[in-house]
Amino acid sequence: VIVNYRSVAQLRWALENTELARHETIVVDNASEPQEVLELARVHGMKPILLDQNVGYAAAINQALRRAPGSQLPVLLLNPDMRVPEGVLAELRRRLDAACLDGIAPLLRDERGDLFSVGPGGFRPTLWTVTTYALFLTHLFPRTRGLFLTRGQAERGRQPDWLCMACLLLRADTFERFGPIPEDELVYAEDVAWGSTASERGAKFVLATDVSVMHEGGASGASRAWIGSTERLLRRRITGWQGRLAARIFCAGLLLRRTLGRRLF
């Protein structure tokens, strides 16, 4: 399932990728480029879903899954700006089945081969996980759980509570068992919210540290939108004064990183 919003050029490249061509593909257009998506559907044999308004990423995914009921195939959530090397999906599928996982994701790398600046996963939002991440404790003590995995933790391998949905392979019944993606969260907050809730209910996610895809985008990660959405998530998911304090610590941690000249993750 791919959600398109003003990214048809990247979508065109993705659909020409032979790794994706052999799979059933659903593209949801969030009221941005319907005619272009229809043309790509005609050329590549994919299923288009054209929405008459931008409902957001989570709602678009949920609509696609509701219109494709009954399939026993794993579900791949994929951003249009992902470059998936040959054999990656087959390897992720093999590991998903072999370890009886609910979800598995590769590492996300940029054009230079560095780990992408948006966290590939992390742990349930609590005052503790926010504090350990914001105050660099996860860098100093790699076994410590933080809201976001550091680059070092991602490369060494952890079993996180949530995974980034930019390239995420899930069992066919995952959303039936753990519920749909929350549509009231935005810009990466839906990844944290859905994954951490599913983990609390028993879902098992794994980050494949030796498998990588290239992520060319990142406009959301470079904007303030994800900061605001994460801050709101913390206030909503952590009750009372702890949520308010966690949001303040999170923002203070980002300010500290910028002051020290560090990348956000």
mmCIF file of C-alpha atoms in Angstrom:
data_model
loop_
_atom_site.group_PDB
_atom_site.id
_atom_site.type_symbol
_atom_site.label_atom_id
_atom_site.label_comp_id
_atom_site.label_asym_id
_atom_site.label_seq_id
_atom_site.Cartn_x
_atom_site.Cartn_y
_atom_site.Cartn_z
ATOM 1 C CA VAL A 1 0.000 0.000 0.000
ATOM 2 C CA ILE A 2 1.451 3.349 -1.088
ATOM 3 C CA VAL A 3 -0.045 6.732 -0.201
ATOM 4 C CA ASN A 4 0.525 9.480 -2.744
ATOM 5 C CA TYR A 5 0.436 13.162 -1.935
ATOM 6 C CA ARG A 6 2.142 15.356 -4.511
ATOM 7 C CA SER A 7 4.815 12.723 -5.013
ATOM 8 C CA VAL A 8 3.847 11.235 -8.362
ATOM 9 C CA ALA A 9 7.379 11.557 -9.773
ATOM 10 C CA GLN A 10 8.726 9.430 -6.927
ATOM 11 C CA LEU A 11 5.757 7.094 -7.237
ATOM 12 C CA ARG A 12 6.470 6.594 -10.937
ATOM 13 C CA TRP A 13 10.046 5.579 -10.148
ATOM 14 C CA ALA A 14 8.888 3.240 -7.387
ATOM 15 C CA LEU A 15 6.428 1.448 -9.653
ATOM 16 C CA GLU A 16 9.121 0.914 -12.253
ATOM 17 C CA ASN A 17 11.144 -0.929 -9.616
ATOM 18 C CA THR A 18 11.172 -4.625 -10.558
ATOM 19 C CA GLU A 19 11.111 -5.557 -6.866
ATOM 20 C CA LEU A 20 7.611 -4.091 -6.546
ATOM 21 C CA ALA A 21 6.309 -5.121 -9.963
ATOM 22 C CA ARG A 22 5.649 -8.721 -8.942
ATOM 23 C CA HIS A 23 3.400 -7.733 -6.032
ATOM 24 C CA GLU A 24 -0.195 -6.547 -5.857
ATOM 25 C CA THR A 25 -0.033 -2.780 -5.348
ATOM 26 C CA ILE A 26 -2.665 -0.364 -4.072
ATOM 27 C CA VAL A 27 -1.981 3.355 -4.425
ATOM 28 C CA VAL A 28 -4.133 5.816 -2.503
ATOM 29 C CA ASP A 29 -4.115 9.358 -3.864
ATOM 30 C CA ASN A 30 -4.854 11.929 -1.181
ATOM 31 C CA ALA A 31 -6.652 14.339 -3.513
ATOM 32 C CA SER A 32 -3.449 15.592 -5.089
ATOM 33 C CA GLU A 33 -2.708 14.011 -8.500
ATOM 34 C CA PRO A 34 -5.657 11.761 -9.477
ATOM 35 C CA GLN A 35 -5.138 11.826 -13.240
ATOM 36 C CA GLU A 36 -1.452 10.988 -12.975
ATOM 37 C CA VAL A 37 -2.211 8.142 -10.567
ATOM 38 C CA LEU A 38 -4.872 6.764 -12.922
ATOM 39 C CA GLU A 39 -2.370 6.783 -15.774
ATOM 40 C CA LEU A 40 0.213 4.969 -13.663
ATOM 41 C CA ALA A 41 -2.449 2.436 -12.679
ATOM 42 C CA ARG A 42 -3.195 1.786 -16.330
ATOM 43 C CA VAL A 43 0.482 1.308 -17.189
ATOM 44 C CA HIS A 44 1.507 -0.768 -14.180
ATOM 45 C CA GLY A 45 -1.666 -2.674 -13.403
ATOM 46 C CA MET A 46 -1.992 -1.399 -9.866
ATOM 47 C CA LYS A 47 -5.239 -0.652 -8.011
ATOM 48 C CA PRO A 48 -5.872 3.099 -7.591
ATOM 49 C CA ILE A 49 -7.983 4.598 -4.810
ATOM 50 C CA LEU A 50 -8.735 8.259 -5.498
ATOM 51 C CA LEU A 51 -9.890 10.260 -2.503
ATOM 52 C CA ASP A 52 -11.744 13.546 -2.932
ATOM 53 C CA GLN A 53 -9.948 15.126 0.017
ATOM 54 C CA ASN A 54 -6.642 14.770 1.823
ATOM 55 C CA VAL A 55 -7.539 12.537 4.755
ATOM 56 C CA GLY A 56 -3.964 12.063 5.955
ATOM 57 C CA TYR A 57 -1.617 9.098 5.875
ATOM 58 C CA ALA A 58 -3.287 6.917 8.495
ATOM 59 C CA ALA A 59 -6.810 7.292 7.137
ATOM 60 C CA ALA A 60 -5.581 6.607 3.597
ATOM 61 C CA ILE A 61 -3.930 3.357 4.706
ATOM 62 C CA ASN A 62 -7.040 2.326 6.632
ATOM 63 C CA GLN A 63 -9.256 2.964 3.607
ATOM 64 C CA ALA A 64 -6.998 0.857 1.391
ATOM 65 C CA LEU A 65 -7.111 -2.046 3.829
ATOM 66 C CA ARG A 66 -10.883 -1.845 4.186
ATOM 67 C CA ARG A 67 -11.235 -2.113 0.398
ATOM 68 C CA ALA A 68 -8.971 -5.156 0.187
ATOM 69 C CA PRO A 69 -10.498 -7.561 2.737
ATOM 70 C CA GLY A 70 -9.844 -11.254 3.008
ATOM 71 C CA SER A 71 -6.290 -11.375 1.693
ATOM 72 C CA GLN A 72 -3.886 -13.682 3.492
ATOM 73 C CA LEU A 73 -0.862 -11.923 2.026
ATOM 74 C CA PRO A 74 1.387 -9.797 4.256
ATOM 75 C CA VAL A 75 0.827 -6.061 3.961
ATOM 76 C CA LEU A 76 3.697 -3.761 3.018
ATOM 77 C CA LEU A 77 3.319 -0.085 3.936
ATOM 78 C CA LEU A 78 5.652 1.860 1.671
ATOM 79 C CA ASN A 79 6.399 5.534 1.077
ATOM 80 C CA PRO A 80 6.710 6.575 -2.584
ATOM 81 C CA ASP A 81 10.264 7.825 -2.015
ATOM 82 C CA MET A 82 11.617 4.424 -0.954
ATOM 83 C CA ARG A 83 14.165 2.616 -3.100
ATOM 84 C CA VAL A 84 13.845 -1.114 -2.400
ATOM 85 C CA PRO A 85 16.787 -3.265 -3.598
ATOM 86 C CA GLU A 86 16.181 -6.597 -5.274
ATOM 87 C CA GLY A 87 15.522 -9.408 -2.799
ATOM 88 C CA VAL A 88 14.745 -7.208 0.208
ATOM 89 C CA LEU A 89 11.005 -7.911 0.311
ATOM 90 C CA ALA A 90 11.523 -11.652 -0.055
ATOM 91 C CA GLU A 91 14.020 -11.627 2.810
ATOM 92 C CA LEU A 92 11.703 -9.616 5.043
ATOM 93 C CA ARG A 93 8.846 -12.003 4.221
ATOM 94 C CA ARG A 94 11.028 -15.005 5.059
ATOM 95 C CA ARG A 95 11.940 -13.570 8.458
ATOM 96 C CA LEU A 96 8.373 -12.480 9.176
ATOM 97 C CA ASP A 97 7.169 -16.053 8.699
ATOM 98 C CA ALA A 98 10.139 -17.846 10.250
ATOM 99 C CA ALA A 99 10.056 -15.934 13.530
ATOM 100 C CA CYS A 100 6.250 -15.595 13.685
ATOM 101 C CA LEU A 101 6.567 -11.830 13.824
ATOM 102 C CA ASP A 102 3.764 -9.317 13.547
ATOM 103 C CA GLY A 103 5.928 -6.761 11.765
ATOM 104 C CA ILE A 104 9.447 -6.261 10.432
ATOM 105 C CA ALA A 105 11.197 -3.264 8.905
ATOM 106 C CA PRO A 106 14.609 -2.623 7.328
ATOM 107 C CA LEU A 107 17.011 0.156 8.219
ATOM 108 C CA LEU A 108 16.384 3.423 6.373
ATOM 109 C CA ARG A 109 19.428 5.000 4.753
ATOM 110 C CA ASP A 110 19.950 8.207 2.806
ATOM 111 C CA GLU A 111 21.696 8.623 -0.547
ATOM 112 C CA ARG A 112 25.123 8.568 1.153
ATOM 113 C CA GLY A 113 24.392 5.312 2.963
ATOM 114 C CA ASP A 114 24.004 6.947 6.383
ATOM 115 C CA LEU A 115 21.122 5.982 8.615
ATOM 116 C CA PHE A 116 18.201 8.281 7.962
ATOM 117 C CA SER A 117 17.614 11.065 10.441
ATOM 118 C CA VAL A 118 14.072 9.974 11.287
ATOM 119 C CA GLY A 119 14.101 7.208 13.872
ATOM 120 C CA PRO A 120 13.439 3.741 12.413
ATOM 121 C CA GLY A 121 11.709 2.727 15.624
ATOM 122 C CA GLY A 122 11.670 3.121 19.355
ATOM 123 C CA PHE A 123 9.867 2.370 22.587
ATOM 124 C CA ARG A 124 6.548 3.174 24.196
ATOM 125 C CA PRO A 125 6.142 6.856 25.124
ATOM 126 C CA THR A 126 6.636 7.286 28.866
ATOM 127 C CA LEU A 127 8.266 9.991 30.947
ATOM 128 C CA TRP A 128 11.285 7.692 31.248
ATOM 129 C CA THR A 129 11.736 6.918 27.534
ATOM 130 C CA VAL A 130 11.327 10.591 26.631
ATOM 131 C CA THR A 131 13.870 11.655 29.267
ATOM 132 C CA THR A 132 16.471 9.067 28.332
ATOM 133 C CA TYR A 133 16.272 10.070 24.675
ATOM 134 C CA ALA A 134 16.138 13.825 25.237
ATOM 135 C CA LEU A 135 19.082 13.881 27.673
ATOM 136 C CA PHE A 136 21.339 11.630 25.560
ATOM 137 C CA LEU A 137 21.194 8.739 28.032
ATOM 138 C CA THR A 138 20.423 6.340 25.188
ATOM 139 C CA HIS A 139 23.687 7.443 23.538
ATOM 140 C CA LEU A 140 25.699 6.991 26.738
ATOM 141 C CA PHE A 141 23.992 3.750 27.784
ATOM 142 C CA PRO A 142 22.917 1.904 24.613
ATOM 143 C CA ARG A 143 20.866 -0.678 26.497
ATOM 144 C CA THR A 144 18.604 2.081 27.830
ATOM 145 C CA ARG A 145 15.177 2.371 26.220
ATOM 146 C CA GLY A 146 14.298 5.700 24.623
ATOM 147 C CA LEU A 147 11.349 7.062 22.692
ATOM 148 C CA PHE A 148 13.453 6.907 19.508
ATOM 149 C CA LEU A 149 16.264 4.495 18.726
ATOM 150 C CA THR A 150 19.629 6.157 18.248
ATOM 151 C CA ARG A 151 21.594 5.314 15.121
ATOM 152 C CA GLY A 152 23.903 3.134 17.181
ATOM 153 C CA GLN A 153 21.024 1.229 18.761
ATOM 154 C CA ALA A 154 19.396 0.696 15.370
ATOM 155 C CA GLU A 155 22.570 -0.733 13.850
ATOM 156 C CA ARG A 156 23.252 -2.999 16.830
ATOM 157 C CA GLY A 157 19.713 -4.314 16.845
ATOM 158 C CA ARG A 158 16.844 -3.938 19.280
ATOM 159 C CA GLN A 159 13.334 -5.345 19.457
ATOM 160 C CA PRO A 160 11.355 -2.085 19.557
ATOM 161 C CA ASP A 161 7.797 -1.299 20.576
ATOM 162 C CA TRP A 162 7.127 0.561 17.312
ATOM 163 C CA LEU A 163 8.587 0.758 13.806
ATOM 164 C CA CYS A 164 8.572 3.473 11.179
ATOM 165 C CA MET A 165 5.812 2.888 8.623
ATOM 166 C CA ALA A 166 7.853 4.227 5.705
ATOM 167 C CA CYS A 167 8.723 0.613 4.864
ATOM 168 C CA LEU A 168 6.977 -1.844 7.150
ATOM 169 C CA LEU A 169 5.929 -5.423 6.404
ATOM 170 C CA LEU A 170 3.052 -6.739 8.526
ATOM 171 C CA ARG A 171 1.185 -9.997 8.872
ATOM 172 C CA ALA A 172 -2.122 -10.078 7.031
ATOM 173 C CA ASP A 173 -4.231 -10.051 10.198
ATOM 174 C CA THR A 174 -2.180 -7.522 12.148
ATOM 175 C CA PHE A 175 -4.685 -4.681 11.855
ATOM 176 C CA GLU A 176 -7.578 -7.016 12.657
ATOM 177 C CA ARG A 177 -5.903 -8.092 15.885
ATOM 178 C CA PHE A 178 -4.449 -4.768 17.000
ATOM 179 C CA GLY A 179 -6.767 -2.236 15.420
ATOM 180 C CA PRO A 180 -6.392 0.348 12.638
ATOM 181 C CA ILE A 181 -3.823 3.130 12.555
ATOM 182 C CA PRO A 182 -5.076 6.027 14.717
ATOM 183 C CA GLU A 183 -6.304 8.731 12.384
ATOM 184 C CA ASP A 184 -6.041 11.517 14.954
ATOM 185 C CA GLU A 185 -2.217 11.397 14.979
ATOM 186 C CA LEU A 186 -0.037 12.996 12.301
ATOM 187 C CA VAL A 187 3.535 13.114 10.924
ATOM 188 C CA TYR A 188 5.216 10.056 12.470
ATOM 189 C CA ALA A 189 3.133 10.223 15.645
ATOM 190 C CA GLU A 190 0.818 7.606 14.113
ATOM 191 C CA ASP A 191 3.798 5.217 13.864
ATOM 192 C CA VAL A 192 4.548 5.610 17.568
ATOM 193 C CA ALA A 193 0.909 5.523 18.654
ATOM 194 C CA TRP A 194 -0.166 2.453 16.676
ATOM 195 C CA GLY A 195 3.007 0.428 17.174
ATOM 196 C CA SER A 196 3.328 1.028 20.902
ATOM 197 C CA THR A 197 -0.351 0.224 21.459
ATOM 198 C CA ALA A 198 -0.020 -2.982 19.429
ATOM 199 C CA SER A 199 3.080 -3.968 21.426
ATOM 200 C CA GLU A 200 1.198 -3.492 24.675
ATOM 201 C CA ARG A 201 -1.370 -5.944 23.309
ATOM 202 C CA GLY A 202 1.288 -8.530 22.465
ATOM 203 C CA ALA A 203 2.564 -7.609 19.003
ATOM 204 C CA LYS A 204 6.161 -8.531 18.212
ATOM 205 C CA PHE A 205 8.164 -6.201 15.968
ATOM 206 C CA VAL A 206 11.742 -6.554 14.754
ATOM 207 C CA LEU A 207 14.124 -4.133 13.059
ATOM 208 C CA ALA A 208 16.256 -6.001 10.503
ATOM 209 C CA THR A 209 19.654 -4.449 11.119
ATOM 210 C CA ASP A 210 21.365 -6.105 8.144
ATOM 211 C CA VAL A 211 18.715 -5.125 5.577
ATOM 212 C CA SER A 212 18.493 -1.579 4.229
ATOM 213 C CA VAL A 213 16.404 0.510 1.862
ATOM 214 C CA MET A 214 17.118 4.039 0.661
ATOM 215 C CA HIS A 215 14.810 6.823 1.774
ATOM 216 C CA GLU A 216 15.087 9.831 -0.515
ATOM 217 C CA GLY A 217 12.455 12.004 1.155
ATOM 218 C CA GLY A 218 12.239 13.464 4.579
ATOM 219 C CA ALA A 219 10.372 16.734 4.187
ATOM 220 C CA SER A 220 8.294 15.969 7.255
ATOM 221 C CA GLY A 221 11.319 15.132 9.347
ATOM 222 C CA ALA A 222 12.952 18.399 8.356
ATOM 223 C CA SER A 223 9.923 20.478 9.359
ATOM 224 C CA ARG A 224 8.497 21.500 12.711
ATOM 225 C CA ALA A 225 5.307 19.548 11.995
ATOM 226 C CA TRP A 226 6.642 16.300 13.431
ATOM 227 C CA ILE A 227 7.839 18.094 16.574
ATOM 228 C CA GLY A 228 4.366 19.457 17.230
ATOM 229 C CA SER A 229 2.697 16.128 16.510
ATOM 230 C CA THR A 230 5.098 14.268 18.805
ATOM 231 C CA GLU A 231 4.606 16.814 21.573
ATOM 232 C CA ARG A 232 0.832 16.405 21.262
ATOM 233 C CA LEU A 233 1.193 12.622 21.275
ATOM 234 C CA LEU A 234 3.125 12.751 24.544
ATOM 235 C CA ARG A 235 0.490 14.930 26.195
ATOM 236 C CA ARG A 236 -2.261 12.592 25.037
ATOM 237 C CA ARG A 237 -0.611 9.230 25.675
ATOM 238 C CA ILE A 238 1.082 9.982 29.005
ATOM 239 C CA THR A 239 -1.462 10.926 31.632
ATOM 240 C CA GLY A 240 -1.518 13.985 33.829
ATOM 241 C CA TRP A 241 1.506 16.015 34.824
ATOM 242 C CA GLN A 242 3.892 13.386 33.487
ATOM 243 C CA GLY A 243 2.632 13.981 29.957
ATOM 244 C CA ARG A 244 3.060 17.728 30.238
ATOM 245 C CA LEU A 245 6.531 17.285 31.685
ATOM 246 C CA ALA A 246 7.482 14.730 29.015
ATOM 247 C CA ALA A 247 6.476 17.188 26.250
ATOM 248 C CA ARG A 248 8.631 19.920 27.784
ATOM 249 C CA ILE A 249 11.599 17.598 28.213
ATOM 250 C CA PHE A 250 11.252 16.433 24.614
ATOM 251 C CA CYS A 251 11.341 19.993 23.261
ATOM 252 C CA ALA A 252 14.239 20.866 25.570
ATOM 253 C CA GLY A 253 16.156 17.853 24.278
ATOM 254 C CA LEU A 254 15.705 18.932 20.658
ATOM 255 C CA LEU A 255 16.836 22.454 21.530
ATOM 256 C CA LEU A 256 19.901 21.009 23.258
ATOM 257 C CA ARG A 257 20.751 18.927 20.189
ATOM 258 C CA ARG A 258 20.513 21.928 17.921
ATOM 259 C CA THR A 259 22.599 24.022 20.277
ATOM 260 C CA LEU A 260 25.300 21.359 20.302
ATOM 261 C CA GLY A 261 25.110 20.967 16.535
ATOM 262 C CA ARG A 262 23.928 17.358 16.658
ATOM 263 C CA ARG A 263 21.540 15.772 14.211
ATOM 264 C CA LEU A 264 18.119 15.196 15.732
ATOM 265 C CA PHE A 265 18.468 11.383 15.896
#
